[in-house]
mmCIF file of C-alpha atoms in Angstrom:
data_model
loop_
_atom_site.group_PDB
_atom_site.id
_atom_site.type_symbol
_atom_site.label_atom_id
_atom_site.label_comp_id
_atom_site.label_asym_id
_atom_site.label_seq_id
_atom_site.Cartn_x
_atom_site.Cartn_y
_atom_site.Cartn_z
ATOM 1 C CA MET A 262 -215.930 -103.021 243.666
ATOM 2 C CA GLU A 263 -218.075 -106.025 242.490
ATOM 3 C CA LEU A 264 -216.363 -109.331 241.281
ATOM 4 C CA GLU A 265 -217.772 -108.983 237.757
ATOM 5 C CA GLU A 266 -216.158 -105.287 237.804
ATOM 6 C CA MET A 267 -212.861 -106.608 238.847
ATOM 7 C CA GLN A 268 -212.891 -109.336 236.230
ATOM 8 C CA THR A 269 -213.432 -106.574 233.695
ATOM 9 C CA VAL A 270 -210.596 -104.321 235.028
ATOM 10 C CA TRP A 271 -208.302 -107.574 235.159
ATOM 11 C CA SER A 272 -208.943 -108.597 231.461
ATOM 12 C CA GLU A 273 -208.445 -105.044 230.602
ATOM 13 C CA LEU A 274 -205.170 -105.083 232.256
ATOM 14 C CA SER A 275 -204.222 -108.493 230.648
ATOM 15 C CA GLY A 276 -204.959 -107.137 227.299
ATOM 16 C CA GLN A 277 -202.739 -104.057 227.642
ATOM 17 C CA LEU A 278 -199.929 -106.131 228.850
ATOM 18 C CA GLU A 279 -200.428 -108.694 226.201
ATOM 19 C CA LYS A 280 -200.001 -105.836 223.793
ATOM 20 C CA GLN A 281 -196.772 -104.481 225.227
ATOM 21 C CA LYS A 282 -194.533 -107.474 225.668
ATOM 22 C CA LYS A 283 -190.986 -106.315 226.610
ATOM 23 C CA LEU A 284 -188.879 -109.324 227.372
ATOM 24 C CA THR A 285 -186.042 -110.372 225.080
ATOM 25 C CA ASP A 286 -184.491 -113.942 224.798
ATOM 26 C CA LYS A 287 -181.306 -112.167 226.365
ATOM 27 C CA MET A 288 -183.109 -110.675 229.258
ATOM 28 C CA ILE A 289 -184.856 -114.204 229.931
ATOM 29 C CA ILE A 290 -181.431 -116.029 229.921
ATOM 30 C CA MET A 291 -179.914 -113.659 232.220
ATOM 31 C CA MET A 292 -182.581 -114.193 234.704
ATOM 32 C CA THR A 293 -182.079 -117.785 234.754
ATOM 33 C CA GLN A 294 -178.403 -117.241 236.024
ATOM 34 C CA GLU A 295 -177.769 -117.399 239.626
ATOM 35 C CA LYS A 296 -175.623 -114.269 239.509
ATOM 36 C CA TYR A 297 -178.549 -111.843 238.332
ATOM 37 C CA ARG A 298 -180.736 -112.905 241.687
ATOM 38 C CA SER A 299 -179.713 -109.483 242.871
ATOM 39 C CA GLN A 300 -181.267 -109.032 246.189
ATOM 40 C CA LEU A 301 -182.184 -112.476 247.203
ATOM 41 C CA ASN A 302 -178.871 -113.579 248.159
ATOM 42 C CA ARG A 303 -178.304 -110.548 250.237
ATOM 43 C CA ILE A 304 -181.388 -111.372 252.393
ATOM 44 C CA ALA A 305 -179.381 -113.705 254.759
ATOM 45 C CA TYR A 306 -176.281 -111.262 255.028
ATOM 46 C CA PRO A 307 -177.318 -109.862 258.327
ATOM 47 C CA GLU A 308 -177.613 -113.410 259.931
ATOM 48 C CA MET A 309 -174.452 -114.647 258.452
ATOM 49 C CA ILE A 310 -172.568 -111.334 259.701
ATOM 50 C CA GLY A 311 -174.287 -111.858 263.148
ATOM 51 C CA THR A 312 -173.327 -115.484 263.120
ATOM 52 C CA VAL A 313 -169.498 -114.663 262.267
ATOM 53 C CA ILE A 314 -169.522 -111.849 265.086
ATOM 54 C CA CYS A 315 -171.052 -114.427 267.538
ATOM 55 C CA TYR A 316 -168.980 -117.274 266.876
ATOM 56 C CA GLY A 317 -165.702 -115.119 266.544
ATOM 57 C CA ALA A 318 -166.549 -113.680 270.060
ATOM 58 C CA GLY A 319 -167.446 -117.104 271.350
ATOM 59 C CA LEU A 320 -163.920 -118.443 269.957
ATOM 60 C CA PHE A 321 -162.194 -115.651 271.592
ATOM 61 C CA ILE A 322 -163.699 -116.549 275.052
ATOM 62 C CA LEU A 323 -163.138 -120.067 274.574
ATOM 63 C CA ILE A 324 -159.338 -119.738 273.747
ATOM 64 C CA ASN A 325 -159.084 -117.315 276.916
ATOM 65 C CA ILE A 326 -161.296 -119.279 279.371
ATOM 66 C CA ASN A 327 -158.573 -120.228 281.492
ATOM 67 C CA ARG A 328 -158.107 -116.528 282.356
ATOM 68 C CA LEU A 329 -161.435 -116.474 283.963
ATOM 69 C CA ASP A 330 -160.040 -117.142 287.195
ATOM 70 C CA ASN A 331 -163.002 -116.929 289.672
ATOM 71 C CA TRP A 332 -166.364 -118.574 289.879
ATOM 72 C CA TYR A 333 -168.513 -115.633 288.749
ATOM 73 C CA THR A 334 -166.341 -114.602 285.785
ATOM 74 C CA MET A 335 -166.185 -118.269 284.808
ATOM 75 C CA LEU A 336 -170.136 -118.623 285.230
ATOM 76 C CA SER A 337 -170.567 -115.488 283.298
ATOM 77 C CA GLY A 338 -167.930 -116.767 280.604
ATOM 78 C CA ILE A 339 -169.734 -120.191 280.201
ATOM 79 C CA THR A 340 -173.233 -118.512 279.900
ATOM 80 C CA THR A 341 -171.892 -116.033 277.411
ATOM 81 C CA LEU A 342 -170.516 -118.849 275.382
ATOM 82 C CA ILE A 343 -173.781 -120.788 275.561
ATOM 83 C CA VAL A 344 -175.726 -117.611 274.442
ATOM 84 C CA LEU A 345 -173.112 -116.721 271.734
ATOM 85 C CA PHE A 346 -173.614 -120.193 270.037
ATOM 86 C CA VAL A 347 -177.311 -120.628 270.511
ATOM 87 C CA LEU A 348 -178.287 -117.505 269.229
ATOM 88 C CA PRO A 349 -177.020 -117.884 265.441
ATOM 89 C CA VAL A 350 -178.722 -121.373 265.289
ATOM 90 C CA LEU A 351 -181.971 -119.799 266.057
ATOM 91 C CA SER A 352 -181.921 -117.621 263.201
ATOM 92 C CA LEU A 353 -179.970 -119.988 260.849
ATOM 93 C CA ARG A 354 -182.426 -122.712 261.574
ATOM 94 C CA SER A 355 -185.398 -120.715 260.079
ATOM 95 C CA ILE A 356 -183.427 -119.352 257.069
ATOM 96 C CA ASN A 357 -182.550 -123.134 256.239
ATOM 97 C CA LYS A 358 -185.971 -124.399 256.642
ATOM 98 C CA MET A 359 -187.292 -121.495 253.982
ATOM 99 C CA ARG A 360 -184.581 -122.877 251.544
ATOM 100 C CA LYS A 361 -185.960 -126.405 251.928
ATOM 101 C CA VAL A 362 -189.359 -125.576 250.368
ATOM 102 C CA ASN A 363 -189.879 -127.461 247.250
ATOM 103 C CA ILE A 364 -190.997 -124.662 244.892
ATOM 104 C CA ALA A 365 -191.445 -127.117 241.920
ATOM 105 C CA ALA A 366 -193.286 -129.960 243.555
ATOM 106 C CA ASN A 367 -195.446 -128.422 246.331
ATOM 107 C CA ASN A 368 -198.757 -127.085 245.525
ATOM 108 C CA TYR A 369 -199.887 -123.693 246.801
ATOM 109 C CA LYS A 370 -201.498 -125.116 249.955
ATOM 110 C CA GLU A 371 -198.400 -127.044 251.027
ATOM 111 C CA THR A 372 -196.357 -123.940 250.580
ATOM 112 C CA LEU A 373 -198.528 -121.716 252.481
ATOM 113 C CA LEU A 374 -198.473 -124.187 255.216
ATOM 114 C CA GLU A 375 -194.789 -124.368 255.260
ATOM 115 C CA TYR A 376 -194.836 -120.491 255.162
ATOM 116 C CA ALA A 377 -197.080 -120.300 258.249
ATOM 117 C CA LYS A 378 -195.191 -122.666 260.180
ATOM 118 C CA SER A 379 -191.697 -121.224 259.400
ATOM 119 C CA LYS A 380 -193.188 -117.884 260.218
ATOM 120 C CA LYS A 381 -194.152 -119.256 263.668
ATOM 121 C CA GLN A 382 -190.761 -120.914 264.114
ATOM 122 C CA PHE A 383 -189.185 -117.693 263.137
ATOM 123 C CA LYS A 384 -191.133 -115.622 265.624
ATOM 124 C CA ASN A 385 -190.447 -118.132 268.350
ATOM 125 C CA GLY A 386 -186.761 -117.746 267.556
ATOM 126 C CA MET A 387 -187.015 -114.231 267.614
ATOM 127 C CA LYS A 388 -188.824 -114.391 271.194
ATOM 128 C CA TRP A 389 -185.983 -116.605 272.434
ATOM 129 C CA GLY A 390 -183.266 -114.541 270.896
ATOM 130 C CA TYR A 391 -184.784 -111.638 272.559
ATOM 131 C CA TYR A 392 -184.522 -113.236 276.063
ATOM 132 C CA LEU A 393 -180.958 -114.507 275.380
ATOM 133 C CA GLY A 394 -179.716 -111.117 274.189
ATOM 134 C CA PHE A 395 -180.945 -109.600 277.676
ATOM 135 C CA VAL A 396 -179.006 -112.308 279.413
ATOM 136 C CA LEU A 397 -175.918 -111.720 277.223
ATOM 137 C CA MET A 398 -176.118 -107.895 277.992
ATOM 138 C CA PHE A 399 -175.218 -108.758 281.536
ATOM 139 C CA THR A 400 -173.037 -111.767 281.442
ATOM 140 C CA ILE A 401 -170.669 -110.314 278.751
ATOM 141 C CA MET A 402 -169.709 -107.366 280.946
ATOM 142 C CA PRO A 403 -167.504 -109.228 283.587
ATOM 143 C CA VAL A 404 -166.177 -111.463 280.959
ATOM 144 C CA THR A 405 -165.011 -108.640 278.470
ATOM 145 C CA THR A 406 -163.617 -106.532 281.368
ATOM 146 C CA LYS A 407 -161.627 -109.381 282.524
ATOM 147 C CA LEU A 408 -160.297 -110.575 278.986
ATOM 148 C CA ILE A 409 -159.665 -107.255 277.576
ATOM 149 C CA ASN A 410 -158.681 -104.919 280.397
ATOM 150 C CA ASN A 411 -157.534 -107.827 282.596
ATOM 151 C CA LYS A 412 -159.559 -106.467 285.631
ATOM 152 C CA ASP A 413 -162.281 -107.827 287.698
ATOM 153 C CA PHE A 414 -165.459 -106.194 286.911
ATOM 154 C CA PHE A 415 -166.793 -106.348 290.574
ATOM 155 C CA GLU A 416 -163.475 -105.855 292.376
ATOM 156 C CA GLY A 417 -162.668 -102.847 290.230
ATOM 157 C CA THR A 418 -165.717 -100.977 290.911
ATOM 158 C CA LYS A 419 -165.358 -98.676 293.695
ATOM 159 C CA SER A 420 -168.946 -97.649 294.048
ATOM 160 C CA VAL A 421 -171.962 -99.631 293.769
ATOM 161 C CA TRP A 422 -174.206 -96.499 292.918
ATOM 162 C CA PRO A 423 -173.628 -97.222 289.100
ATOM 163 C CA PHE A 424 -175.170 -100.613 289.521
ATOM 164 C CA PHE A 425 -178.265 -99.197 291.590
ATOM 165 C CA ILE A 426 -178.837 -97.026 288.543
ATOM 166 C CA SER A 427 -178.087 -99.298 285.524
ATOM 167 C CA ILE A 428 -179.615 -102.472 286.539
ATOM 168 C CA PRO A 429 -183.393 -101.012 287.279
ATOM 169 C CA LEU A 430 -182.978 -99.068 284.068
ATOM 170 C CA ALA A 431 -182.161 -102.116 282.198
ATOM 171 C CA ILE A 432 -185.014 -103.860 283.629
ATOM 172 C CA VAL A 433 -187.506 -101.012 282.804
ATOM 173 C CA PHE A 434 -186.226 -101.144 279.262
ATOM 174 C CA PHE A 435 -186.683 -104.841 279.214
ATOM 175 C CA ILE A 436 -190.313 -104.725 280.448
ATOM 176 C CA VAL A 437 -191.393 -101.602 278.146
ATOM 177 C CA PHE A 438 -189.624 -103.306 275.062
ATOM 178 C CA SER A 439 -191.057 -106.793 275.670
ATOM 179 C CA LYS A 440 -194.645 -105.412 275.860
ATOM 180 C CA TRP A 441 -193.920 -103.923 272.441
ATOM 181 C CA VAL A 442 -192.157 -106.896 271.082
ATOM 182 C CA PHE A 443 -194.865 -109.478 272.318
ATOM 183 C CA LYS A 444 -197.874 -107.219 271.139
ATOM 184 C CA ASN A 445 -196.587 -107.705 267.594
ATOM 185 C CA TYR A 446 -195.346 -111.305 268.405
ATOM 186 C CA SER A 447 -198.909 -112.323 269.512
ATOM 187 C CA LYS A 448 -200.635 -110.864 266.601
ATOM 188 C CA SER A 449 -198.613 -112.426 263.787
ATOM 189 C CA MET A 450 -198.518 -115.803 265.881
ATOM 190 C CA ASN A 451 -202.203 -115.576 265.857
ATOM 191 C CA SER A 452 -202.468 -115.009 262.123
ATOM 192 C CA ALA A 453 -199.915 -117.779 261.303
ATOM 193 C CA GLU A 454 -201.711 -120.251 263.769
ATOM 194 C CA SER A 455 -205.280 -119.542 262.116
ATOM 195 C CA LEU A 456 -203.906 -120.070 258.559
ATOM 196 C CA ILE A 457 -202.476 -123.439 259.851
ATOM 197 C CA LYS A 458 -205.642 -124.584 261.380
ATOM 198 C CA ASP A 459 -207.362 -123.401 258.168
ATOM 199 C CA LEU A 460 -205.335 -125.131 255.802
ATOM 200 C CA GLU A 461 -205.043 -128.333 257.860
ATOM 201 C CA ALA A 462 -208.701 -128.641 258.245
ATOM 202 C CA THR A 463 -209.170 -128.741 254.362
ATOM 203 C CA ASP A 464 -209.046 -131.545 252.394
ATOM 204 C CA MET B 154 -185.810 -127.410 219.519
ATOM 205 C CA SER B 155 -183.214 -126.452 222.300
ATOM 206 C CA LYS B 156 -184.225 -126.273 226.014
ATOM 207 C CA LYS B 157 -183.084 -122.580 226.152
ATOM 208 C CA TYR B 158 -185.204 -121.586 222.973
ATOM 209 C CA GLU B 159 -188.329 -123.479 224.301
ATOM 210 C CA PHE B 160 -188.021 -121.900 227.625
ATOM 211 C CA THR B 161 -187.750 -118.387 226.316
ATOM 212 C CA ARG B 162 -190.715 -118.900 224.189
ATOM 213 C CA ILE B 163 -192.919 -120.128 227.143
ATOM 214 C CA ILE B 164 -191.826 -117.024 229.342
ATOM 215 C CA LYS B 165 -192.294 -114.559 226.603
ATOM 216 C CA GLU B 166 -195.864 -116.090 226.039
ATOM 217 C CA HIS B 167 -196.687 -115.795 229.603
ATOM 218 C CA GLU B 168 -194.755 -112.618 230.754
ATOM 219 C CA GLY B 169 -198.009 -110.732 231.484
ATOM 220 C CA VAL B 170 -199.007 -113.586 233.903
ATOM 221 C CA ILE B 171 -195.931 -113.393 235.903
ATOM 222 C CA PHE B 172 -196.063 -109.393 235.886
ATOM 223 C CA LYS B 173 -199.396 -109.744 237.469
ATOM 224 C CA ILE B 174 -198.557 -112.196 240.052
ATOM 225 C CA THR B 175 -195.542 -109.972 240.929
ATOM 226 C CA THR B 176 -197.852 -106.950 241.315
ATOM 227 C CA ILE B 177 -200.058 -108.689 243.924
ATOM 228 C CA TYR B 178 -197.358 -110.024 246.103
ATOM 229 C CA THR B 179 -194.918 -107.205 246.204
ATOM 230 C CA ASN B 180 -195.283 -103.552 247.263
ATOM 231 C CA ASN B 181 -192.820 -101.607 245.185
ATOM 232 C CA GLN B 182 -191.006 -101.550 241.929
ATOM 233 C CA GLU B 183 -187.681 -103.128 243.024
ATOM 234 C CA ASP B 184 -189.247 -106.072 244.886
ATOM 235 C CA GLN B 185 -191.457 -106.658 242.002
ATOM 236 C CA LYS B 186 -188.267 -106.739 239.813
ATOM 237 C CA ASP B 187 -186.813 -109.092 242.263
ATOM 238 C CA LEU B 188 -189.659 -111.294 242.382
ATOM 239 C CA TYR B 189 -189.983 -111.506 238.648
ATOM 240 C CA GLN B 190 -186.346 -112.567 238.333
ATOM 241 C CA GLU B 191 -186.903 -115.079 241.149
ATOM 242 C CA ILE B 192 -189.916 -116.472 239.436
ATOM 243 C CA VAL B 193 -188.136 -116.954 236.118
ATOM 244 C CA TYR B 194 -185.298 -118.531 237.869
ATOM 245 C CA GLN B 195 -187.327 -121.160 239.665
ATOM 246 C CA LEU B 196 -189.082 -121.672 236.528
ATOM 247 C CA TRP B 197 -185.943 -122.690 234.634
ATOM 248 C CA LYS B 198 -184.451 -124.716 237.604
ATOM 249 C CA ALA B 199 -187.927 -126.770 237.684
ATOM 250 C CA PHE B 200 -188.217 -126.858 233.776
ATOM 251 C CA ASP B 201 -186.629 -130.141 233.533
ATOM 252 C CA SER B 202 -188.991 -131.641 236.037
ATOM 253 C CA PHE B 203 -191.891 -130.412 233.905
ATOM 254 C CA ARG B 204 -192.887 -133.611 232.120
ATOM 255 C CA GLY B 205 -195.964 -132.242 230.202
ATOM 256 C CA ASP B 206 -198.554 -134.324 232.005
ATOM 257 C CA ALA B 207 -199.900 -130.922 233.226
ATOM 258 C CA LYS B 208 -200.892 -127.953 231.383
ATOM 259 C CA ILE B 209 -197.818 -125.547 231.079
ATOM 260 C CA SER B 210 -199.909 -122.727 232.582
ATOM 261 C CA THR B 211 -200.786 -124.839 235.465
ATOM 262 C CA TRP B 212 -197.349 -125.576 236.096
ATOM 263 C CA MET B 213 -196.322 -122.201 235.815
ATOM 264 C CA TYR B 214 -198.768 -120.712 238.089
ATOM 265 C CA ARG B 215 -197.838 -123.219 240.671
ATOM 266 C CA VAL B 216 -194.090 -122.587 240.749
ATOM 267 C CA ALA B 217 -194.847 -118.662 240.386
ATOM 268 C CA LEU B 218 -197.373 -118.724 243.416
ATOM 269 C CA ASN B 219 -194.812 -120.735 245.566
ATOM 270 C CA THR B 220 -191.980 -118.646 244.916
ATOM 271 C CA ALA B 221 -194.280 -115.429 245.636
ATOM 272 C CA ILE B 222 -195.147 -117.105 248.987
ATOM 273 C CA THR B 223 -191.509 -118.109 249.813
ATOM 274 C CA ARG B 224 -190.268 -114.545 248.761
ATOM 275 C CA LEU B 225 -192.838 -113.238 251.061
ATOM 276 C CA LYS B 226 -191.192 -114.803 254.116
ATOM 277 C CA LYS B 227 -188.206 -113.203 253.082
ATOM 278 C CA GLU B 228 -189.772 -109.828 252.400
ATOM 279 C CA LYS B 229 -191.395 -109.814 255.786
ATOM 280 C CA ARG B 230 -188.103 -110.413 257.446
ATOM 281 C CA ARG B 231 -186.778 -107.266 255.447
ATOM 282 C CA GLY B 232 -189.648 -105.262 256.616
ATOM 283 C CA ASN B 233 -189.547 -103.086 253.547
ATOM 284 C CA GLN B 234 -193.041 -102.170 252.494
ATOM 285 C CA ILE B 235 -194.192 -99.116 250.314
ATOM 286 C CA GLY B 236 -197.449 -98.132 249.241
ATOM 287 C CA ILE B 237 -199.008 -99.716 246.058
ATOM 288 C CA ASP B 238 -199.667 -96.509 244.088
ATOM 289 C CA LYS B 239 -196.171 -96.314 243.559
ATOM 290 C CA VAL B 240 -196.333 -99.475 241.304
ATOM 291 C CA ILE B 241 -199.553 -98.898 239.669
ATOM 292 C CA MET B 242 -198.147 -95.805 237.988
ATOM 293 C CA GLN B 243 -195.273 -97.635 236.367
ATOM 294 C CA GLN B 244 -197.156 -100.765 235.093
ATOM 295 C CA THR B 245 -198.415 -99.796 231.535
ATOM 296 C CA GLU B 246 -197.817 -96.757 229.633
ATOM 297 C CA GLN B 247 -201.062 -96.288 227.781
ATOM 298 C CA TYR B 248 -204.089 -96.743 230.243
ATOM 299 C CA ASP B 249 -206.176 -93.772 231.306
ATOM 300 C CA THR B 250 -206.521 -92.226 234.610
ATOM 301 C CA GLU B 251 -209.979 -93.838 235.066
ATOM 302 C CA PHE B 252 -208.670 -96.970 234.280
ATOM 303 C CA GLU B 253 -205.686 -96.364 236.621
ATOM 304 C CA GLU B 254 -207.999 -95.456 239.327
ATOM 305 C CA ARG B 255 -210.097 -98.648 238.919
ATOM 306 C CA LEU B 256 -206.985 -100.855 239.067
ATOM 307 C CA LYS B 257 -205.882 -99.207 242.128
ATOM 308 C CA ILE B 258 -209.248 -100.223 243.760
ATOM 309 C CA LEU B 259 -208.773 -103.490 242.484
ATOM 310 C CA TYR B 260 -205.415 -103.798 243.831
ATOM 311 C CA ALA B 261 -206.648 -102.669 247.244
ATOM 312 C CA HIS B 262 -209.294 -105.183 247.455
ATOM 313 C CA ILE B 263 -206.865 -107.998 246.468
ATOM 314 C CA LYS B 264 -204.134 -106.926 249.187
ATOM 315 C CA GLY B 265 -206.787 -106.968 251.787
ATOM 316 C CA LEU B 266 -207.155 -110.684 251.522
ATOM 317 C CA ASN B 267 -205.147 -113.230 253.282
ATOM 318 C CA GLU B 268 -202.485 -115.345 251.267
ATOM 319 C CA LEU B 269 -204.632 -118.164 250.330
ATOM 320 C CA GLU B 270 -207.404 -115.995 249.310
ATOM 321 C CA LYS B 271 -205.202 -113.691 247.268
ATOM 322 C CA GLY B 272 -204.028 -116.899 245.303
ATOM 323 C CA LEU B 273 -207.434 -117.918 244.826
ATOM 324 C CA MET B 274 -208.585 -114.671 243.614
ATOM 325 C CA LEU B 275 -205.869 -114.216 241.328
ATOM 326 C CA LEU B 276 -206.548 -117.528 239.582
ATOM 327 C CA LEU B 277 -210.174 -116.667 239.392
ATOM 328 C CA LEU B 278 -209.514 -113.404 237.762
ATOM 329 C CA GLU B 279 -207.138 -115.288 235.307
ATOM 330 C CA GLY B 280 -210.282 -117.039 234.098
ATOM 331 C CA LYS B 281 -209.329 -120.518 235.616
ATOM 332 C CA LYS B 282 -212.007 -123.207 236.157
ATOM 333 C CA TYR B 283 -212.380 -124.645 239.638
ATOM 334 C CA GLU B 284 -210.681 -127.772 238.664
ATOM 335 C CA GLU B 285 -207.649 -125.966 237.453
ATOM 336 C CA ILE B 286 -207.409 -123.706 240.656
ATOM 337 C CA ALA B 287 -207.716 -127.121 242.550
ATOM 338 C CA VAL B 288 -204.763 -128.589 240.968
ATOM 339 C CA ILE B 289 -202.839 -125.470 241.391
ATOM 340 C CA THR B 290 -203.560 -124.791 244.979
ATOM 341 C CA GLY B 291 -203.874 -128.603 246.362
ATOM 342 C CA LEU B 292 -207.487 -127.784 247.396
ATOM 343 C CA SER B 293 -210.466 -129.923 246.299
ATOM 344 C CA PRO B 294 -212.745 -128.248 243.675
ATOM 345 C CA SER B 295 -215.546 -128.094 246.046
ATOM 346 C CA ASN B 296 -213.236 -126.395 248.694
ATOM 347 C CA VAL B 297 -212.103 -123.933 246.117
ATOM 348 C CA GLY B 298 -215.859 -123.031 245.498
ATOM 349 C CA THR B 299 -216.740 -122.508 249.153
ATOM 350 C CA ARG B 300 -213.667 -120.394 249.407
ATOM 351 C CA ILE B 301 -214.463 -118.412 246.531
ATOM 352 C CA SER B 302 -218.113 -117.816 247.674
ATOM 353 C CA ARG B 303 -216.542 -116.634 251.062
ATOM 354 C CA ILE B 304 -214.284 -114.368 249.278
ATOM 355 C CA LYS B 305 -217.247 -112.679 247.031
ATOM 356 C CA GLN B 306 -218.782 -112.119 250.566
ATOM 357 C CA LYS B 307 -215.543 -110.521 252.002
ATOM 358 C CA LEU B 308 -215.392 -108.268 249.260
ATOM 359 C CA LYS B 309 -219.026 -107.262 249.474
ATOM 360 C CA THR B 310 -218.186 -106.460 253.211
ATOM 361 C CA GLN B 311 -215.316 -104.572 252.050
ATOM 362 C CA ILE B 312 -217.705 -102.372 249.796
ATOM 363 C CA ILE B 313 -220.015 -101.590 252.402
ATOM 364 C CA LYS B 314 -217.253 -100.542 254.760
ATOM 365 C CA ASN B 315 -215.875 -98.160 252.229
#
């Protein structure tokens, strides 16, 4: 379709839309009210729920930290605590950045630049979240075994065979999954980076 | 004249414009409705800051396009994408199948552009002059011209490919 034809179709669409105006005063006033912004406020819910879970679990470990009575459960506990507090910061930081965009004052170029930058930041956060999640998968086991069942994860295990099977399996899973994650990651990072480069190069 | 009255009058006058923007930046009816509401909400929030030193339509396009972009960020995070034909069918009640088919091709071309080009294309189709497009986008008029030439070239390539 040539540009001229596109313009013809567009003006025909504009004409049709002009003929069938549907909005009433009441509908417009309703849309100006915060409570009618149906879906938007729900977007951050998964992150908020995740934050509550992470901080709740972190708090539980923190309160019971003196029960981690040997060096390896203590080390796992501290690592778990760090991961549980850092993970939500990574995702909430990018949401906050999105909310700071000044829609009324920015021009399209500025908004697009912020969009591309926060996309980059979000993807970076995702990458680190993925690494930290993997660390958490291992460190949380001895901590919860101790705090919930009052057992030493390593001493309580009679056979080492489950470790020989589960650890390589987890590593294989990590490698396969990370290949998939980073394929998607580099594609979207490249598009964000080229958009930033393109916009910053223009006057 | 009350603020609310003035605002509803302006929105009614430009409701088609908002509709077209929401169609380009979303892929299903639910998201389109959400974006429509969000644009009206953001326009209302920004209404006091509109001082009349720009044309109302210029201000409106800027706020609407910015809202669509920030919404896009959230949209991608949700990863909820549905094909465009589901939207086109519900747009207007009167147009014929042939027109619908042409409209579908038009949308497919626009959606094949990147975010900056999409905005420029929309403003061009809306009949805006390079100077006004420059005010809305923050690019210089000459840069707008260069980019529009590139878009035309890109569209031609798309036609050859198809």
